[in-house]
């Protein structure tokens, strides 16, 4: 079960490439985004649902942002293949090395939902002494 629908993603996104993708392709992008979000949260999304079994609004926005990112990446052949320039008839263009499209920063949206036990593991003390 996905927490957002392809239709919600299409209405959220301003990008024509996302709006033109098929619902089946967008569903795969959403699954990718859910997996990325669970990895970042260090727990299943189902563990952070509110009492109505709904996704909290901040997590919903984070999921929409990630799904849009994956839809853009998966819809652009030049990014997937690593092209930096392309020529079509009399027209040609050059893009950067793919660094122009970066994963959105969702840390502010998900901060309150990260598993506390995992956050404690990240804090540590590292001491070195000379020999």
Coordinates of C-alpha atoms in Angstrom, one line a residue:
X1 CA 0.0 0.0 0.0
X2 CA 1.4 3.4 -1.0
X3 CA 0.9 6.4 1.2
X4 CA 0.5 8.8 -1.7
X5 CA -1.1 8.2 -5.1
X6 CA 0.2 9.0 -8.6
X7 CA -2.6 11.5 -9.0
X8 CA -1.5 13.3 -5.8
X9 CA 2.1 13.4 -7.1
X10 CA 0.9 14.9 -10.4
X11 CA -1.1 17.6 -8.7
X12 CA 1.8 18.4 -6.4
X13 CA 4.5 18.7 -9.0
X14 CA 5.0 21.7 -11.3
X15 CA 7.2 19.7 -13.6
X16 CA 5.8 18.7 -17.0
X17 CA 8.0 15.6 -17.0
X18 CA 6.4 14.3 -13.8
X19 CA 2.8 15.1 -15.0
X20 CA 3.4 13.3 -18.3
X21 CA 4.6 10.1 -16.7
X22 CA 2.2 7.1 -16.6
X23 CA 0.6 6.2 -13.3
X24 CA 2.4 2.9 -13.4
X25 CA 5.8 4.6 -13.7
X26 CA 4.9 7.1 -11.0
X27 CA 3.8 4.3 -8.7
X28 CA 7.3 2.8 -9.0
X29 CA 8.8 6.2 -8.3
X30 CA 6.6 6.4 -5.2
X31 CA 7.8 3.0 -4.0
X32 CA 11.4 4.2 -4.5
X33 CA 10.7 7.3 -2.4
X34 CA 9.0 5.3 0.4
X35 CA 12.1 3.1 0.5
X36 CA 14.4 6.1 0.7
X37 CA 12.2 7.7 3.5
X38 CA 12.2 4.5 5.5
X39 CA 15.9 4.3 5.2
X40 CA 16.3 7.9 6.4
X41 CA 13.8 7.4 9.3
X42 CA 15.5 4.0 10.2
X43 CA 12.0 2.5 10.7
X44 CA 9.0 1.6 8.6
X45 CA 6.6 4.4 7.7
X46 CA 3.8 2.4 9.3
X47 CA 5.5 3.0 12.7
X48 CA 5.0 6.8 12.5
X49 CA 1.4 6.9 11.4
X50 CA -0.9 9.0 13.5
X51 CA -3.9 7.7 15.5
X52 CA -6.1 7.8 12.4
X53 CA -3.6 5.6 10.5
X54 CA -2.8 8.6 8.3
X55 CA 0.6 9.8 7.3
X56 CA 1.5 13.0 9.2
X57 CA 1.5 16.1 6.8
X58 CA 5.2 16.7 7.2
X59 CA 6.0 13.2 6.2
X60 CA 3.5 13.4 3.3
X61 CA 5.3 16.5 1.9
X62 CA 8.7 14.8 2.4
X63 CA 7.4 11.7 0.5
X64 CA 6.0 13.9 -2.3
X65 CA 9.3 15.7 -2.7
X66 CA 11.3 12.4 -2.9
X67 CA 8.8 10.9 -5.3
X68 CA 9.0 13.9 -7.5
X69 CA 12.8 13.7 -7.4
X70 CA 12.8 10.0 -8.5
X71 CA 10.2 10.7 -11.2
X72 CA 12.5 13.4 -12.7
X73 CA 15.6 11.3 -12.5
X74 CA 13.8 8.2 -14.0
X75 CA 12.2 10.2 -16.8
X76 CA 15.4 11.9 -18.1
X77 CA 17.4 9.5 -20.3
X78 CA 20.4 12.0 -20.4
X79 CA 20.8 11.9 -16.6
X80 CA 20.4 8.1 -16.5
X81 CA 23.0 7.6 -19.2
X82 CA 25.3 10.4 -18.0
X83 CA 25.1 12.5 -21.2
X84 CA 26.5 16.0 -20.9
X85 CA 25.5 17.1 -24.4
X86 CA 23.1 16.1 -27.1
X87 CA 22.6 17.0 -30.7
X88 CA 19.3 16.8 -32.6
X89 CA 19.4 18.0 -36.2
X90 CA 20.5 21.6 -36.1
X91 CA 19.9 21.9 -32.4
X92 CA 22.3 21.0 -29.6
X93 CA 22.6 21.6 -25.9
X94 CA 25.0 20.9 -23.1
X95 CA 24.1 20.2 -19.5
X96 CA 26.3 19.9 -16.4
X97 CA 27.5 16.6 -15.1
X98 CA 24.1 15.8 -13.6
X99 CA 24.9 17.7 -10.4
X100 CA 22.1 20.2 -11.2
X101 CA 19.5 17.8 -9.9
X102 CA 20.0 16.9 -6.3
X103 CA 18.0 15.0 -3.8
X104 CA 15.8 17.4 -1.9
X105 CA 16.7 18.2 1.7
X106 CA 13.9 16.8 3.8
X107 CA 15.7 16.8 7.1
X108 CA 13.6 19.6 8.5
X109 CA 10.4 17.8 7.7
X110 CA 11.3 14.5 9.2
X111 CA 13.4 15.5 12.2
X112 CA 10.7 14.7 14.8
X113 CA 10.1 11.3 13.3
X114 CA 13.6 9.8 13.3
X115 CA 13.9 6.8 15.6
X116 CA 15.4 8.1 18.9
X117 CA 17.5 4.9 19.4
X118 CA 19.2 5.5 16.1
X119 CA 19.9 9.1 16.9
X120 CA 21.6 8.1 20.1
X121 CA 23.8 5.7 18.1
X122 CA 25.0 8.5 15.9
X123 CA 26.3 10.5 18.8
X124 CA 29.6 9.2 20.0
X125 CA 32.9 10.0 21.4
X126 CA 36.1 9.3 19.4
X127 CA 39.5 9.7 21.1
X128 CA 42.9 9.3 19.6
X129 CA 46.2 9.4 21.2
X130 CA 49.6 9.6 19.8
X131 CA 52.0 6.7 19.9

